[in-house]
mmCIF file of C-alpha atoms in Angstrom:
data_model
loop_
_atom_site.group_PDB
_atom_site.id
_atom_site.type_symbol
_atom_site.label_atom_id
_atom_site.label_comp_id
_atom_site.label_asym_id
_atom_site.label_seq_id
_atom_site.Cartn_x
_atom_site.Cartn_y
_atom_site.Cartn_z
ATOM 1 C CA MET W 279 16.509 10.587 -15.675
ATOM 2 C CA VAL W 280 15.652 10.378 -11.978
ATOM 3 C CA LEU W 281 13.697 7.486 -10.525
ATOM 4 C CA SER W 282 11.295 8.430 -7.753
ATOM 5 C CA LEU W 283 10.609 5.464 -5.480
ATOM 6 C CA LEU W 284 7.411 5.345 -3.375
ATOM 7 C CA ILE W 285 9.980 1.749 -2.031
ATOM 8 C CA VAL W 286 11.074 -3.835 -3.621
ATOM 9 C CA PHE W 287 12.982 -10.822 -6.726
ATOM 10 C CA GLY W 288 13.892 -14.800 -7.362
ATOM 11 C CA SER W 289 13.227 -17.810 -5.258
ATOM 12 C CA LEU W 290 14.267 -16.316 -1.947
ATOM 13 C CA PRO W 291 12.818 -16.754 1.541
ATOM 14 C CA LEU W 292 10.468 -14.223 3.043
ATOM 15 C CA LEU W 293 10.269 -12.480 6.370
ATOM 16 C CA THR W 294 7.357 -12.176 8.761
ATOM 17 C CA ALA W 295 6.932 -10.130 11.892
ATOM 18 C CA ALA W 296 4.241 -10.299 14.522
ATOM 19 C CA GLY W 297 2.680 -6.969 15.421
ATOM 20 C CA GLY W 298 1.094 -7.835 18.733
ATOM 21 C CA GLY W 299 -0.145 -11.431 18.513
ATOM 22 C CA GLY W 300 -3.715 -10.264 17.921
ATOM 23 C CA ALA W 301 -4.045 -9.161 21.548
ATOM 24 C CA ARG W 302 -6.875 -6.688 22.015
ATOM 25 C CA SER W 303 -4.770 -4.625 24.413
ATOM 26 C CA GLU W 304 -2.036 -4.178 21.802
ATOM 27 C CA HIS W 305 -4.613 -3.174 19.211
ATOM 28 C CA GLN W 306 -6.013 -0.559 21.571
ATOM 29 C CA ARG W 307 -2.533 0.709 22.389
ATOM 30 C CA ILE W 308 -1.867 1.352 18.693
ATOM 31 C CA VAL W 309 -5.266 2.986 18.200
ATOM 32 C CA ASP W 310 -4.553 5.303 21.128
ATOM 33 C CA PHE W 311 -1.054 5.992 19.792
ATOM 34 C CA TRP W 312 -2.426 7.600 16.625
ATOM 35 C CA THR W 313 -3.616 10.914 17.965
ATOM 36 C CA HIS W 314 -4.767 13.674 15.654
ATOM 37 C CA ALA W 315 -1.419 15.395 16.173
ATOM 38 C CA ARG W 316 0.632 12.345 15.150
ATOM 39 C CA VAL W 317 -1.519 11.708 12.082
ATOM 40 C CA ALA W 318 -1.018 15.333 11.071
ATOM 41 C CA GLN W 319 2.765 14.836 11.283
ATOM 42 C CA ALA W 320 2.828 11.700 9.107
ATOM 43 C CA GLN W 321 4.482 12.103 5.703
ATOM 44 C CA PRO W 322 4.610 10.023 2.503
ATOM 45 C CA ARG W 323 7.537 7.612 2.442
ATOM 46 C CA ASP W 324 9.082 8.076 -0.971
ATOM 47 C CA PHE W 325 12.532 8.456 -2.483
ATOM 48 C CA VAL W 326 14.355 9.679 -5.595
ATOM 49 C CA PHE W 327 16.783 7.436 -7.458
ATOM 50 C CA ASP W 328 19.385 8.714 -9.898
ATOM 51 C CA PRO W 329 20.252 5.755 -12.174
ATOM 52 C CA THR W 330 23.558 7.389 -13.142
ATOM 53 C CA THR W 331 24.954 7.579 -9.610
ATOM 54 C CA HIS W 332 22.652 4.963 -8.060
ATOM 55 C CA GLN W 333 22.207 7.286 -5.067
ATOM 56 C CA TYR W 334 18.922 7.821 -3.251
ATOM 57 C CA ARG W 335 17.564 10.798 -1.376
ATOM 58 C CA PRO W 336 14.209 11.648 0.245
ATOM 59 C CA ALA W 337 11.683 13.400 -1.959
ATOM 60 C CA ALA W 338 8.308 15.025 -1.419
ATOM 61 C CA GLY W 339 6.807 13.523 -4.548
ATOM 62 C CA LYS W 340 7.190 13.272 -8.271
ATOM 63 C CA PRO W 341 5.915 15.529 -11.038
ATOM 64 C CA GLY W 342 3.511 14.067 -13.525
ATOM 65 C CA GLY W 343 1.965 14.708 -16.898
ATOM 66 C CA SER W 344 -1.101 13.715 -18.876
ATOM 67 C CA GLY W 345 -2.992 10.461 -19.351
ATOM 68 C CA VAL W 346 -6.456 9.068 -19.864
ATOM 69 C CA VAL W 347 -7.090 9.742 -16.188
ATOM 70 C CA SER W 348 -3.832 10.926 -14.691
ATOM 71 C CA GLY W 349 -4.781 11.297 -11.041
ATOM 72 C CA SER W 350 -8.325 12.446 -10.375
ATOM 73 C CA SER W 351 -10.706 12.195 -7.459
ATOM 74 C CA TRP W 352 -12.705 8.949 -7.461
ATOM 75 C CA THR W 353 -16.392 9.903 -7.227
ATOM 76 C CA LYS W 354 -18.159 6.842 -8.668
ATOM 77 C CA GLY W 355 -18.465 4.930 -5.414
ATOM 78 C CA GLY W 356 -18.617 1.157 -5.287
ATOM 79 C CA ALA W 357 -16.626 -1.353 -3.274
ATOM 80 C CA ILE W 358 -13.275 0.315 -3.983
ATOM 81 C CA ASP W 359 -14.327 3.174 -1.691
ATOM 82 C CA GLY W 360 -13.989 0.855 1.275
ATOM 83 C CA SER W 361 -11.409 -1.695 0.170
ATOM 84 C CA GLU W 362 -8.842 1.014 -0.630
ATOM 85 C CA GLY W 363 -7.565 2.743 2.474
ATOM 86 C CA LYS W 364 -4.864 4.749 4.177
ATOM 87 C CA VAL W 365 -1.945 3.295 6.131
ATOM 88 C CA LEU W 366 -0.264 4.912 9.131
ATOM 89 C CA PHE W 367 2.986 3.514 10.514
ATOM 90 C CA GLN W 368 6.108 4.387 12.447
ATOM 91 C CA MET W 369 9.592 3.694 11.131
ATOM 92 C CA ASP W 370 12.974 4.819 12.472
ATOM 93 C CA GLY W 371 11.295 7.296 14.809
ATOM 94 C CA SER W 372 9.184 9.017 12.147
ATOM 95 C CA TYR W 373 5.512 8.831 11.190
ATOM 96 C CA TRP W 374 4.567 7.813 7.657
ATOM 97 C CA VAL W 375 1.577 7.297 5.368
ATOM 98 C CA CYS W 376 0.938 4.903 2.487
ATOM 99 C CA SER W 377 -2.062 3.299 0.792
ATOM 100 C CA ALA W 378 -3.311 -0.303 0.860
ATOM 101 C CA THR W 379 -6.094 -2.566 -0.438
ATOM 102 C CA VAL W 380 -8.130 -5.240 1.347
ATOM 103 C CA VAL W 381 -7.727 -8.470 -0.651
ATOM 104 C CA THR W 382 -9.779 -11.641 -0.862
ATOM 105 C CA ASP W 383 -8.384 -14.308 1.464
ATOM 106 C CA SER W 384 -9.130 -17.673 3.029
ATOM 107 C CA ALA W 385 -7.864 -16.840 6.502
ATOM 108 C CA ASN W 386 -10.011 -17.351 9.565
ATOM 109 C CA GLY W 387 -9.972 -14.582 12.136
ATOM 110 C CA ARG W 388 -7.907 -12.116 10.121
ATOM 111 C CA SER W 389 -8.085 -9.913 7.042
ATOM 112 C CA ILE W 390 -5.244 -9.391 4.553
ATOM 113 C CA VAL W 391 -4.302 -6.074 2.970
ATOM 114 C CA LEU W 392 -1.833 -5.450 0.148
ATOM 115 C CA THR W 393 0.610 -2.555 0.239
ATOM 116 C CA ALA W 394 4.208 -1.802 -0.809
ATOM 117 C CA ALA W 395 7.193 -3.413 0.908
ATOM 118 C CA HIS W 396 8.597 -0.016 1.806
ATOM 119 C CA CYS W 397 5.383 0.656 3.707
ATOM 120 C CA VAL W 398 6.085 -2.427 5.831
ATOM 121 C CA TYR W 399 9.860 -2.812 6.179
ATOM 122 C CA ASP W 400 12.777 -0.453 6.830
ATOM 123 C CA GLU W 401 15.417 -1.467 4.303
ATOM 124 C CA VAL W 402 18.118 0.644 5.988
ATOM 125 C CA ASN W 403 17.737 -0.573 9.570
ATOM 126 C CA HIS W 404 16.369 -4.002 8.594
ATOM 127 C CA ALA W 405 13.310 -3.731 10.803
ATOM 128 C CA PHE W 406 9.571 -3.959 10.357
ATOM 129 C CA ALA W 407 7.360 -0.924 10.788
ATOM 130 C CA THR W 408 5.586 -0.471 14.107
ATOM 131 C CA ASN W 409 2.172 0.920 15.072
ATOM 132 C CA TRP W 410 0.931 -0.180 11.644
ATOM 133 C CA THR W 411 -2.683 0.864 11.131
ATOM 134 C CA PHE W 412 -5.173 0.622 8.259
ATOM 135 C CA ILE W 413 -8.113 3.006 7.813
ATOM 136 C CA PRO W 414 -10.671 1.954 5.163
ATOM 137 C CA ASP W 415 -12.686 4.564 3.292
ATOM 138 C CA TYR W 416 -10.328 7.328 4.394
ATOM 139 C CA ASP W 417 -12.245 9.608 2.033
ATOM 140 C CA ALA W 418 -14.808 9.957 4.820
ATOM 141 C CA ALA W 419 -12.237 10.806 7.508
ATOM 142 C CA PRO W 420 -11.772 14.353 8.802
ATOM 143 C CA ALA W 421 -8.550 16.300 8.453
ATOM 144 C CA PRO W 422 -6.376 15.608 11.526
ATOM 145 C CA LEU W 423 -6.087 18.387 14.078
ATOM 146 C CA SER W 424 -2.413 19.176 14.570
ATOM 147 C CA THR W 425 -2.782 20.125 18.240
ATOM 148 C CA SER W 426 -5.228 17.444 19.398
ATOM 149 C CA SER W 427 -4.135 14.533 21.609
ATOM 150 C CA THR W 428 -7.368 12.586 21.136
ATOM 151 C CA ALA W 429 -7.427 9.301 19.203
ATOM 152 C CA TYR W 430 -7.886 9.982 15.510
ATOM 153 C CA CYS W 431 -9.454 6.582 14.804
ATOM 154 C CA ASN W 432 -12.530 7.516 16.828
ATOM 155 C CA ASP W 433 -13.357 10.190 14.263
ATOM 156 C CA THR W 434 -13.102 7.974 11.168
ATOM 157 C CA LEU W 435 -16.090 6.297 9.544
ATOM 158 C CA TYR W 436 -15.410 2.683 10.510
ATOM 159 C CA GLY W 437 -12.454 3.020 12.872
ATOM 160 C CA CYS W 438 -8.967 1.529 12.501
ATOM 161 C CA TRP W 439 -7.506 -1.953 12.160
ATOM 162 C CA THR W 440 -3.979 -2.722 13.339
ATOM 163 C CA ALA W 441 -1.491 -5.256 11.991
ATOM 164 C CA ALA W 442 -1.127 -8.584 13.801
ATOM 165 C CA ALA W 443 1.594 -9.568 11.303
ATOM 166 C CA LEU W 444 3.533 -7.981 8.445
ATOM 167 C CA THR W 445 5.184 -9.880 5.592
ATOM 168 C CA VAL W 446 7.701 -8.929 2.914
ATOM 169 C CA HIS W 447 9.828 -11.014 0.595
ATOM 170 C CA ASN W 448 13.449 -11.607 1.417
ATOM 171 C CA GLY W 449 14.318 -10.336 -2.053
ATOM 172 C CA TYR W 450 13.358 -6.902 -0.801
ATOM 173 C CA ALA W 451 14.748 -7.260 2.707
ATOM 174 C CA THR W 452 18.210 -8.275 1.455
ATOM 175 C CA ALA W 453 18.433 -5.857 -1.468
ATOM 176 C CA GLY W 454 20.672 -3.515 0.496
ATOM 177 C CA GLY W 455 18.516 -0.456 -0.121
ATOM 178 C CA PHE W 456 16.661 0.834 -3.143
ATOM 179 C CA ASN W 457 18.253 -0.782 -6.176
ATOM 180 C CA ASP W 458 17.547 -2.938 -9.203
ATOM 181 C CA GLN W 459 16.716 -5.935 -7.013
ATOM 182 C CA ALA W 460 14.552 -3.997 -4.597
ATOM 183 C CA VAL W 461 12.084 -2.574 -7.114
ATOM 184 C CA LEU W 462 11.233 -6.084 -8.328
ATOM 185 C CA TYR W 463 9.912 -7.038 -4.873
ATOM 186 C CA ASP W 464 8.062 -3.947 -3.693
ATOM 187 C CA TRP W 465 4.974 -5.694 -2.344
ATOM 188 C CA GLY W 466 3.994 -6.395 1.231
ATOM 189 C CA PHE W 467 1.025 -7.755 3.161
ATOM 190 C CA ALA W 468 -0.467 -7.015 6.553
ATOM 191 C CA ALA W 469 -2.670 -9.391 8.515
ATOM 192 C CA LEU W 470 -5.348 -7.508 10.448
ATOM 193 C CA GLY W 471 -7.272 -8.904 13.377
ATOM 194 C CA ASN W 472 -10.576 -7.714 14.792
ATOM 195 C CA GLY W 473 -10.814 -3.960 15.152
ATOM 196 C CA GLY W 474 -12.689 -0.902 14.043
ATOM 197 C CA LYS W 475 -15.631 0.498 15.927
ATOM 198 C CA THR W 476 -17.433 -2.864 15.934
ATOM 199 C CA GLY W 477 -14.534 -5.053 17.073
ATOM 200 C CA THR W 478 -14.869 -7.274 13.989
ATOM 201 C CA LEU W 479 -12.882 -7.966 10.818
ATOM 202 C CA VAL W 480 -12.568 -5.145 8.318
ATOM 203 C CA GLU W 481 -13.829 -7.352 5.482
ATOM 204 C CA ASP W 482 -17.004 -8.126 7.460
ATOM 205 C CA VAL W 483 -17.652 -4.434 8.030
ATOM 206 C CA LEU W 484 -17.119 -3.692 4.342
ATOM 207 C CA ASP W 485 -19.262 -6.660 3.265
ATOM 208 C CA ASN W 486 -22.163 -5.137 5.176
ATOM 209 C CA ALA W 487 -21.473 -1.612 3.969
ATOM 210 C CA TYR W 488 -21.443 -2.527 0.279
ATOM 211 C CA ASP W 489 -23.915 -5.443 0.267
ATOM 212 C CA GLY W 490 -21.266 -7.688 -1.249
ATOM 213 C CA PRO W 491 -17.615 -8.623 -0.885
ATOM 214 C CA GLY W 492 -15.614 -5.871 0.788
ATOM 215 C CA THR W 493 -12.403 -7.141 -0.785
ATOM 216 C CA GLN W 494 -10.633 -7.131 -4.148
ATOM 217 C CA ALA W 495 -9.496 -10.271 -5.980
ATOM 218 C CA ILE W 496 -5.759 -10.747 -6.568
ATOM 219 C CA VAL W 497 -3.782 -12.654 -9.212
ATOM 220 C CA PHE W 498 -0.291 -14.097 -8.709
ATOM 221 C CA ALA W 499 0.947 -14.215 -12.316
ATOM 222 C CA PRO W 500 2.484 -11.518 -14.564
ATOM 223 C CA GLN W 501 0.070 -10.024 -17.086
ATOM 224 C CA SER W 502 0.733 -9.427 -20.789
ATOM 225 C CA PHE W 503 1.350 -5.777 -21.618
ATOM 226 C CA GLY W 504 -1.116 -3.503 -23.387
ATOM 227 C CA PHE W 505 -4.202 -3.843 -21.198
ATOM 228 C CA THR W 506 -6.197 -1.078 -19.513
ATOM 229 C CA GLY W 507 -5.757 -0.733 -15.784
ATOM 230 C CA HIS W 508 -6.987 1.328 -12.863
ATOM 231 C CA ALA W 509 -4.721 2.463 -10.025
ATOM 232 C CA PHE W 510 -5.931 3.842 -6.687
ATOM 233 C CA GLY W 511 -4.398 5.507 -3.676
ATOM 234 C CA TYR W 512 -4.239 8.458 -1.323
ATOM 235 C CA PRO W 513 -1.468 10.715 -2.707
ATOM 236 C CA ALA W 514 -0.309 13.297 -0.181
ATOM 237 C CA ALA W 515 2.486 15.224 -1.928
ATOM 238 C CA GLN W 516 2.494 18.302 -4.147
ATOM 239 C CA ARG W 517 -1.070 19.219 -5.186
ATOM 240 C CA TYR W 518 -2.638 16.319 -3.290
ATOM 241 C CA LYS W 519 -3.650 16.580 0.368
ATOM 242 C CA GLY W 520 -3.792 12.889 1.279
ATOM 243 C CA ASN W 521 -7.478 12.768 2.182
ATOM 244 C CA ASP W 522 -9.060 12.113 -1.218
ATOM 245 C CA LEU W 523 -9.276 8.691 -2.890
ATOM 246 C CA THR W 524 -7.569 9.256 -6.230
ATOM 247 C CA TYR W 525 -7.372 7.072 -9.323
ATOM 248 C CA CYS W 526 -5.656 6.706 -12.654
ATOM 249 C CA LYS W 527 -6.896 4.902 -15.756
ATOM 250 C CA GLY W 528 -4.532 4.033 -18.584
ATOM 251 C CA THR W 529 -2.591 1.464 -20.577
ATOM 252 C CA VAL W 530 -0.185 -0.800 -18.720
ATOM 253 C CA ASP W 531 3.123 -1.712 -20.390
ATOM 254 C CA GLY W 532 6.630 -2.594 -19.236
ATOM 255 C CA ASP W 533 9.128 -0.147 -17.772
ATOM 256 C CA PRO W 534 11.708 0.417 -20.553
ATOM 257 C CA TYR W 535 14.208 1.820 -18.037
ATOM 258 C CA ASN W 536 13.984 -1.427 -16.086
ATOM 259 C CA SER W 537 14.249 -3.906 -19.001
ATOM 260 C CA ASP W 538 10.447 -4.330 -18.905
ATOM 261 C CA ASP W 539 10.853 -6.243 -15.630
ATOM 262 C CA THR W 540 8.219 -4.114 -13.879
ATOM 263 C CA TYR W 541 4.957 -2.526 -15.028
ATOM 264 C CA ARG W 542 4.589 0.997 -16.339
ATOM 265 C CA PHE W 543 1.131 2.490 -15.763
ATOM 266 C CA ASN W 544 1.100 5.170 -18.428
ATOM 267 C CA GLY W 545 -0.215 8.643 -17.671
ATOM 268 C CA CYS W 546 -0.514 8.220 -13.903
ATOM 269 C CA LYS W 547 0.835 11.131 -11.874
ATOM 270 C CA MET W 548 -0.184 10.246 -8.340
ATOM 271 C CA THR W 549 2.480 11.324 -5.848
ATOM 272 C CA GLY W 550 3.910 10.045 -2.563
ATOM 273 C CA GLY W 551 1.284 8.635 -0.226
ATOM 274 C CA SER W 552 -0.290 6.615 -3.042
ATOM 275 C CA SER W 553 2.530 4.105 -2.634
ATOM 276 C CA GLY W 554 1.123 0.664 -1.900
ATOM 277 C CA GLY W 555 -2.252 1.438 -3.466
ATOM 278 C CA GLY W 556 -3.753 -1.191 -5.728
ATOM 279 C CA MET W 557 -3.389 -1.567 -9.488
ATOM 280 C CA LEU W 558 -6.320 -3.535 -10.935
ATOM 281 C CA PHE W 559 -7.363 -4.937 -14.304
ATOM 282 C CA GLY W 560 -10.930 -5.706 -15.399
ATOM 283 C CA PHE W 561 -12.138 -2.960 -13.088
ATOM 284 C CA ASN W 562 -15.886 -2.286 -13.187
ATOM 285 C CA GLU W 563 -16.455 1.406 -12.545
ATOM 286 C CA THR W 564 -20.073 0.763 -11.553
ATOM 287 C CA THR W 565 -19.538 -1.921 -8.923
ATOM 288 C CA GLY W 566 -16.024 -0.893 -7.877
ATOM 289 C CA TYR W 567 -14.531 -4.379 -8.250
ATOM 290 C CA GLY W 568 -11.473 -5.554 -10.184
ATOM 291 C CA THR W 569 -8.466 -7.842 -9.861
ATOM 292 C CA LEU W 570 -5.202 -6.703 -8.293
ATOM 293 C CA PHE W 571 -2.147 -7.363 -10.468
ATOM 294 C CA SER W 572 0.364 -4.964 -8.835
ATOM 295 C CA ASN W 573 0.683 -2.036 -6.445
ATOM 296 C CA ASN W 574 1.918 1.532 -6.765
ATOM 297 C CA SER W 575 5.665 1.518 -6.224
ATOM 298 C CA TYR W 576 7.874 4.103 -7.964
ATOM 299 C CA GLY W 577 8.124 6.692 -10.720
ATOM 300 C CA TYR W 578 10.627 8.748 -12.717
ATOM 301 C CA SER W 579 10.816 12.520 -12.638
ATOM 302 C CA GLY W 580 9.653 13.927 -15.946
ATOM 303 C CA VAL W 581 7.797 10.731 -16.910
ATOM 304 C CA SER W 582 4.013 10.624 -16.557
ATOM 305 C CA ALA W 583 3.732 7.091 -15.250
ATOM 306 C CA MET W 584 3.450 5.000 -12.113
ATOM 307 C CA HIS W 585 5.331 1.714 -11.868
ATOM 308 C CA GLY W 586 4.840 -1.496 -9.931
ATOM 309 C CA PRO W 587 6.214 -5.031 -9.504
ATOM 310 C CA PHE W 588 5.024 -8.168 -11.247
ATOM 311 C CA PHE W 589 2.999 -10.431 -8.967
ATOM 312 C CA ASN W 590 4.236 -14.018 -9.167
ATOM 313 C CA ALA W 591 4.942 -17.128 -7.085
ATOM 314 C CA ASN W 592 7.087 -15.080 -4.712
ATOM 315 C CA THR W 593 4.162 -12.726 -4.132
ATOM 316 C CA LEU W 594 1.925 -15.710 -3.433
ATOM 317 C CA ALA W 595 4.425 -17.018 -0.888
ATOM 318 C CA THR W 596 4.447 -13.631 0.848
ATOM 319 C CA TYR W 597 0.644 -13.566 0.841
ATOM 320 C CA ASN W 598 0.448 -17.119 2.231
ATOM 321 C CA ALA W 599 2.775 -16.138 5.065
ATOM 322 C CA ALA W 600 0.360 -13.364 6.002
ATOM 323 C CA LEU W 601 -2.495 -15.875 6.176
ATOM 324 C CA SER W 602 -0.834 -17.730 9.033
ATOM 325 C CA GLY W 603 1.355 -14.952 10.438
ATOM 326 C CA GLY W 604 4.231 -15.477 12.819
ATOM 327 C CA ASN W 605 7.604 -14.005 13.674
ATOM 328 C CA ASP W 606 9.619 -16.208 11.309
ATOM 329 C CA VAL W 607 11.964 -16.238 8.351
ATOM 330 C CA VAL W 608 10.232 -18.524 5.860
ATOM 331 C CA GLY W 609 12.261 -20.505 3.337
ATOM 332 C CA ASP W 610 15.826 -21.712 3.006
#
């Protein structure tokens, strides 16, 4: 059995990194950095794990199977159209894509988005991602032009928002790579300042667009198995092209290969690029609102399922760090 990681446990400290101090000039620099050509080069960040050898290697995606909804285009509209978005970032000299969700927060002057830790932090070089950018409602964005040097964000529906701070838990940062500890902590948060085409917060833009909250609620406690969930993201490997909001609907249990210490979202075959996308319970398919309980993280080859970490007090601590931001190591 091969574990495909899309990349992260205990009462450990967490790490934060400032991405530009909220300076408008830094935001504009990142927006200008993401030309059509660079966006076209960006690839899903995902890995394959062999539990026998405990060795990892890069992978283009994972095969899937059947399910209630195993990875279909989301066409029902609602708030999830805007609150789920695409992430662009640079890590170790390469360009990458992931997915992320705008979450409800109490911060003033910033918005918080949930993604996967491996979409925020380089576990090999122990460094945070750079040029981290969130694009809401990527469904409405055009395909990037591989030879164009113009700013891609200008051609998206609402524009782009860049990270003023990134946070991951130290349980992920000190795991030493993708391993049994790492997969338990594969969540991360980004704090976004003013941006987009209006120079305002992304949640304010989405509030106006959907005549209601432009964010999704989040819970910081593990959920009992056996409930129905929805998972969203922008898969970009194998049959997916990365520009279509995709969802799964199915029963959520524990991962038997991981001692039930993470969730198994049965029947979900989204591939690389969906990593970091939100898993929600109580999702209303008419309004597009639900409650985040995990995020897309990893899968096994030959198993039709997506997996994700339990949200708990450590997740809450990581989230709280994003509310205030800062270039600090938080905790003992």
